[in-house]
Structures are given as C-alpha cells and as structure tokens.
Amino acid sequence: MNGMASDHNASSQEEYLPHYLQKEDPFASKLSREADIVAGFYLTVIGILSTLGNGYVIFMSSKRKKKLRPAEIMTVNLAVCDLGISVVGKPFSIISFFSHRWVFGWMGCRWYGWAGFFFGCGSLITMTAVSLDRYLKICHLSYGTWLKRHHAFICLAIIWAYATFWATVPFAGVGSYAPEPFGTSCTLDWWLAQASVAGQAFILSILFFCLLFPTAVIVFSYVKIILKVKSSTEEVAHYDTRIQNSHILEMKLTKVAMLICAGFLIAWIPYAVVSVWSAFGQPDSVPIQFSVVPTLLAKSAAMYNPIIYQVIDCKFACCRSGGLKTLQKKSSLKKSRMYTISAHRDSTAMNETQLEV
C-alpha cells in the first residue's frame, strides 16, 4: 500500500503543470484592465516616495560618511537595498500593469525575480545584523564597545554575499523564477514544490535561510532588548530624575526602532504565507485576485523606513524640548539628525550608555 501511495504521489507530481505552462501566454494579465491601472498608480506612488525617501537618506549620509557609526552604516545599507528595489524593480511592474501584460519576456522575468529576491533578502539580513548589533550593545556592553566601523564593513560584505548566493542559486538549475499567477509580475518559482521532491527541498531551504531564521534572530534580539531595558529602568528607579528620563528615552527609542523590522515583516509575511500555500497546498488553490494583494503589500516595504526615521527624529526633538539635554552642539545635531540618537549621562556613578538607531 505504501508503495502504491508513493507511486501515486510521484505520478501526481509528474503530471502537475504550473500555471505558467497551462496557458499559451503566461504573461497575459488575469486581472481586469481597471484593476491593473489601479495597481499601476499604486506602485507609481510607492516607487516615487520610496526613491525620494531612501535617496534622501543616502544623500545626507554621504555628507558625513567618515563619521558614520556601525549602526548608521547598516541603516545606510538598508536604504540602498530599498532604493534598489524601487529603481531596479518597480519600473518593470509599473509598465506591465499599465500595459495589461508582462512586456519583458522570460529574460526580463528572470531578471526582475532575481532583483526583487536579491534586494529583499539583503534588506532582511541587514535588519538581522542591526538587531544583533543592538542586542550586543544593550545586553552585552563589553561586546558592544568592541564593535567598530571595520566590523560593520565586514558585515556588509557578508550580507551582500549571502543575498547574492541565495538569489543566484535558482540559475544553477536548482530553482527558477516565474511569472505570478496574475501575469504582470515575476517571483521565485514557488510552484516547483508541487512538481518534485527536489523542488520541495529548494523551497524549504529558501524559507528557512531567507525568512524563518533571520526573523527568529530579530525577534529574539528585540525581546531580549525589551527585557534588558525594562530591568535597567527598574534598577535606576532610585536615581535622580535626569537618569530616569534618560532610561525612558531609551525605552521609547527601542520601541520605535523595532518599527523598522516590524514594518518589513508586516509587509512581507502575508506574501510569504500565500507563497508557502502555493508551494505546499492544493495546486492552484490560491485565487488569482487574492494573490495580487499580498504582492502589492510586499512591494510597499521599501517606503516605510524613511518615514520611521522621521518619527525617530520627532521623538528625539520632543524629548529635547522637554528638558533632556545632550552634549551635542546644535550645528552637529543638524548634520547627524537622521539615524543616531544617543542618550548621554553626566553622572559619575554610571558609565555612558548609548543607544544607536
């Protein structure tokens, strides 16, 4: 009986044809022309805001590139990834939505899928590195003081190598890139899992190394940070008001910093869920009209971070106007008000503690 069941599964996998092989034209839009126009305008707005916001972040950072701290360097790398998604990827999908079909053929489809996966993976691994850096600096101060600029550049090299490896693996014959079911965009070929055991192994590897493991590290890091900051706040409850205010600021800044990762995960997790269901659920069980919504939500992730940076700046300005003084001069504050917010203490009883965003 087991042998018959395995033969049946094997035969069903061999007989399964993904959506892009079932029809003569896999790049024809399966949505109405009106829906494609709405999606095209949506992506145009997202692309413009993302390009301007992340471009501004990179431009302002270039003015003080020699003074950037490790966490700031990571933040700039995140802006580069987000800008790459907006500049390299979004024009393809915008033109295709307005054209009511994918107009760049299979070569353009594979390039678009590779670029989206490459920059998306780079963004997530960068945020993983940022969360680890923050965890070490807040929960293990001795390790935090050990991290220097050259360590950040080594980390960047690892991040780009990691993203390049996983984005390029499909071209080695292990996986592939294919059109989305709605026809006007391309992505990783999740439907390979329906065709063979090797396809299932490939998709599971992608899910673990490019989603589950980085997400687990991020969650672990920020949970430990919250516990540490809470514990530190309780420890200084008997100190003067200035030190207590400093800890309150650190708690607020930590929560705001978590928005960077939360925004990315909220945007991408629905898409990941739909992709996993397409890979391991019933073949073609995800309605086409439903599959386009998580895709459009994921494409908006590159827009969030510049907005979050401004929220951080506003919170810092509010804290300063409330009486919390810093050791920085106003002139240097104007040049560095984008990424790093530090809470300085002048108390001789405590060492300086710094929280970088």
XYZ file of C-alpha atoms in Angstrom:
357
model
C 0.000 0.000 0.000
C 2.821 2.395 0.865
C 4.445 1.661 -2.470
C 1.204 2.382 -4.311
C 0.753 5.634 -2.404
C 4.278 6.782 -3.202
C 3.787 5.867 -6.855
C 0.565 7.869 -6.885
C 2.275 10.910 -5.311
C 5.162 10.674 -7.759
C 2.814 10.382 -10.720
C 0.706 13.316 -9.492
C 3.839 15.423 -9.154
C 4.958 14.477 -12.630
C 1.515 15.286 -14.065
C 1.264 18.659 -12.319
C 1.749 21.658 -14.550
C 2.240 25.107 -13.008
C 0.046 27.964 -14.140
C 2.683 29.376 -16.486
C 2.741 26.123 -18.504
C -1.016 25.573 -18.594
C -1.736 28.516 -20.898
C -0.207 29.640 -24.147
C 0.563 33.129 -22.855
C 1.698 33.110 -19.197
C 2.355 36.866 -19.267
C -1.167 37.980 -20.143
C -2.839 39.761 -17.236
C -5.520 37.743 -15.441
C -6.919 40.896 -13.836
C -9.320 43.417 -15.299
C -7.806 46.397 -17.076
C -9.215 48.679 -14.387
C -7.532 46.652 -11.627
C -4.223 46.793 -13.484
C -4.474 50.592 -13.806
C -5.192 50.973 -10.090
C -2.248 48.702 -9.245
C -0.031 50.671 -11.637
C -0.884 54.005 -9.990
C -0.391 52.458 -6.538
C 3.088 51.190 -7.417
C 3.962 54.522 -9.043
C 3.195 56.407 -5.829
C 5.038 53.817 -3.728
C 8.032 53.911 -6.073
C 8.285 57.724 -6.065
C 8.010 58.009 -2.273
C 10.492 55.194 -1.727
C 13.008 56.603 -4.201
C 12.831 60.114 -2.750
C 12.910 58.963 0.871
C 15.739 56.470 0.589
C 17.641 58.708 -1.810
C 17.468 61.488 0.774
C 18.759 59.137 3.471
C 21.728 58.098 1.331
C 22.462 61.690 0.241
C 22.510 63.030 3.791
C 24.684 60.119 4.931
C 27.212 60.763 2.171
C 27.875 64.206 3.654
C 29.200 62.652 6.852
C 30.331 59.253 5.633
C 33.580 59.377 7.628
C 31.667 59.935 10.865
C 29.057 57.212 10.423
C 28.904 54.747 13.298
C 28.445 50.978 12.731
C 24.668 51.067 13.256
C 24.383 54.043 10.896
C 26.346 52.183 8.231
C 23.865 49.313 8.491
C 20.986 51.757 8.181
C 22.500 53.234 5.023
C 22.828 49.720 3.606
C 19.144 49.153 4.318
C 18.336 52.357 2.422
C 20.490 51.134 -0.502
C 18.525 47.858 -0.622
C 15.204 49.698 -0.503
C 16.336 52.130 -3.201
C 17.499 49.202 -5.339
C 14.052 47.605 -5.161
C 12.423 50.885 -6.164
C 14.773 51.815 -9.016
C 15.595 48.389 -10.468
C 12.373 46.502 -9.915
C 9.314 48.733 -9.740
C 9.551 50.271 -13.254
C 9.170 46.759 -14.745
C 5.976 46.011 -12.836
C 4.544 49.524 -13.271
C 4.935 49.399 -17.052
C 3.478 45.892 -17.141
C 0.415 46.800 -15.065
C -0.339 49.779 -17.318
C 0.252 47.576 -20.383
C -2.147 44.924 -19.021
C 0.531 42.236 -19.503
C 4.174 41.470 -18.732
C 6.029 43.002 -21.683
C 9.638 41.997 -20.933
C 9.571 38.276 -21.763
C 11.270 35.442 -19.926
C 14.655 37.156 -19.666
C 13.070 40.225 -18.104
C 11.009 38.000 -15.840
C 14.091 36.207 -14.505
C 15.953 39.496 -14.038
C 13.019 41.066 -12.207
C 12.616 37.992 -9.978
C 16.332 37.943 -9.194
C 16.465 41.671 -8.382
C 13.428 41.504 -6.109
C 14.730 38.476 -4.248
C 18.270 39.886 -4.031
C 17.336 43.270 -2.563
C 14.573 41.795 -0.402
C 16.933 39.230 1.084
C 19.566 41.931 1.546
C 17.074 44.092 3.455
C 16.054 41.278 5.806
C 19.634 40.163 6.515
C 20.638 43.794 7.105
C 17.870 44.155 9.670
C 19.028 40.907 11.241
C 22.532 42.356 11.577
C 21.122 45.582 13.027
C 19.117 43.647 15.612
C 22.207 41.660 16.628
C 24.279 44.839 16.856
C 21.654 46.436 19.050
C 21.375 43.297 21.183
C 25.126 43.205 21.797
C 25.369 46.911 22.599
C 22.467 46.937 25.030
C 22.596 43.497 26.616
C 26.357 42.862 26.450
C 28.105 46.205 26.752
C 31.608 44.749 26.568
C 30.858 43.286 23.128
C 29.078 46.459 22.091
C 32.131 48.622 22.714
C 34.249 46.144 20.764
C 32.239 46.605 17.540
C 33.916 49.177 15.278
C 33.450 50.608 11.784
C 35.593 47.992 10.060
C 33.458 45.256 11.619
C 30.408 46.907 10.054
C 32.034 46.833 6.599
C 32.928 43.155 7.038
C 29.303 42.552 7.958
C 28.181 44.367 4.811
C 30.357 42.104 2.672
C 28.779 39.052 4.306
C 25.268 40.435 3.777
C 25.800 41.085 0.063
C 27.473 37.708 -0.438
C 24.603 35.966 1.365
C 21.939 37.727 -0.707
C 23.849 37.113 -3.949
C 24.203 33.405 -3.210
C 20.544 32.719 -2.490
C 19.272 34.935 -5.303
C 21.594 33.284 -7.841
C 21.095 29.656 -6.771
C 17.968 29.274 -8.981
C 20.089 29.983 -12.066
C 22.193 26.905 -11.257
C 19.255 24.680 -12.127
C 18.114 24.129 -8.553
C 15.185 26.527 -8.807
C 13.825 29.171 -11.135
C 11.948 32.453 -11.440
C 8.483 32.517 -12.968
C 5.512 34.823 -13.601
C 2.977 35.392 -10.856
C -0.457 33.815 -11.384
C -1.923 37.236 -12.281
C 0.656 37.577 -15.083
C 2.077 41.095 -14.677
C 4.897 40.372 -12.219
C 7.512 37.697 -11.584
C 8.844 35.986 -8.499
C 10.619 32.889 -7.220
C 9.126 29.730 -8.714
C 7.283 28.534 -5.599
C 5.347 26.053 -7.725
C 8.416 23.818 -8.111
C 7.453 22.269 -4.779
C 4.369 20.831 -6.490
C 6.480 19.131 -9.155
C 9.274 17.240 -7.366
C 10.943 16.403 -4.069
C 13.985 18.403 -5.176
C 11.721 21.405 -5.682
C 10.324 20.984 -2.186
C 13.844 20.828 -0.716
C 14.807 24.010 -2.562
C 11.746 25.944 -1.404
C 12.186 24.765 2.191
C 15.829 25.888 2.128
C 14.811 29.323 0.840
C 12.135 29.649 3.515
C 14.481 28.699 6.347
C 17.616 30.636 5.402
C 15.938 33.700 3.884
C 12.883 34.112 6.120
C 12.436 31.921 9.203
C 15.972 32.005 10.606
C 16.527 35.789 10.136
C 13.076 36.520 11.569
C 13.783 34.322 14.602
C 17.046 36.191 15.243
C 15.273 39.556 15.005
C 12.504 38.512 17.392
C 14.991 37.036 19.872
C 17.159 40.161 19.812
C 14.350 42.624 20.404
C 12.683 40.522 23.089
C 15.982 40.426 24.996
C 16.413 44.170 24.467
C 12.965 44.947 25.860
C 13.651 42.794 28.930
C 17.047 44.423 29.436
C 15.747 47.974 29.111
C 12.881 47.184 31.483
C 15.313 45.736 34.010
C 17.618 48.751 33.693
C 14.698 51.106 34.240
C 13.813 49.330 37.466
C 17.429 49.433 38.624
C 17.683 53.215 38.245
C 14.310 53.953 39.808
C 16.092 55.372 42.851
C 18.419 57.639 40.865
C 17.738 61.270 40.080
C 15.175 62.438 37.553
C 17.731 63.085 34.831
C 18.904 59.467 34.733
C 15.312 58.205 34.875
C 14.392 60.408 31.907
C 17.366 59.032 30.015
C 16.143 55.474 30.524
C 12.616 56.445 29.492
C 14.065 57.859 26.270
C 15.959 54.642 25.641
C 12.772 52.607 26.078
C 10.882 54.807 23.636
C 13.685 54.760 21.070
C 13.946 50.983 21.289
C 10.241 50.611 20.591
C 10.446 52.988 17.636
C 13.500 51.166 16.281
C 11.529 47.926 16.281
C 9.119 49.525 13.811
C 11.797 49.218 11.125
C 11.731 45.428 11.360
C 8.019 45.244 12.144
C 7.117 47.269 9.049
C 9.181 44.983 6.828
C 7.780 41.775 8.328
C 4.178 43.001 8.253
C 4.600 43.832 4.577
C 6.244 40.540 3.617
C 4.672 37.879 5.860
C 1.284 37.839 4.023
C 3.163 37.325 0.767
C 5.240 34.562 2.364
C 2.095 32.828 3.631
C 0.463 32.907 0.199
C 3.698 31.683 -1.409
C 4.018 28.773 1.032
C 0.402 27.852 0.412
C 1.029 27.929 -3.335
C 4.073 25.708 -2.844
C 2.675 23.091 -0.461
C -1.113 23.477 -0.584
C -3.511 22.234 -3.192
C -2.281 23.129 -6.695
C -3.634 26.459 -7.917
C -5.842 26.757 -4.825
C -4.989 30.442 -4.218
C -7.438 32.663 -6.141
C -5.674 34.939 -8.600
C -7.470 38.062 -7.361
C -6.402 37.214 -3.815
C -2.746 36.565 -4.678
C -2.172 40.067 -6.044
C -2.949 41.848 -2.747
C -0.027 40.396 -0.695
C 2.263 41.048 -3.656
C 1.361 44.740 -3.752
C 1.663 44.990 0.038
C 5.167 43.482 -0.067
C 6.227 45.989 -2.714
C 5.401 48.832 -0.305
C 8.008 47.735 2.289
C 10.746 49.932 0.819
C 8.711 53.066 1.563
C 8.397 52.632 5.349
C 11.919 53.121 6.652
C 12.452 56.810 5.704
C 9.118 57.588 7.388
C 10.214 55.732 10.524
C 13.475 57.694 10.592
C 11.476 60.921 10.670
C 9.322 59.582 13.504
C 12.503 58.883 15.464
C 13.711 62.431 14.816
C 10.411 63.859 16.020
C 10.545 61.842 19.223
C 14.083 62.999 19.863
C 13.115 66.625 19.266
C 10.199 66.274 21.689
C 12.453 64.821 24.372
C 14.942 67.648 23.930
C 12.235 70.300 24.183
C 11.006 68.612 27.369
C 14.272 69.301 29.144
C 16.529 66.361 28.282
C 19.844 67.958 27.286
C 22.542 66.361 25.199
C 26.231 67.006 24.883
C 25.982 67.634 21.168
C 26.059 71.139 19.742
C 23.239 72.355 17.547
C 25.453 72.516 14.479
C 26.496 68.888 14.744
C 22.933 67.859 15.535
C 21.710 69.264 12.203
C 24.254 67.185 10.333
C 23.566 63.929 12.164
C 19.866 64.094 12.981
C 18.944 61.237 10.650
C 19.979 57.979 12.255
C 21.785 58.041 15.559
C 20.130 59.167 18.727
C 22.166 58.982 21.870
C 21.166 59.474 25.473
C 24.159 60.873 27.390
C 24.602 60.811 31.130
C 26.915 63.122 33.079
C 26.602 61.146 36.309
C 29.902 59.958 37.800
C 28.138 56.929 39.228
C 27.355 55.397 35.847
C 29.172 54.844 32.585
C 27.881 56.348 29.383
C 25.210 54.205 27.754
C 24.418 54.755 24.131
C 21.537 53.520 22.022
C 22.060 53.780 18.282
C 19.245 53.639 15.791
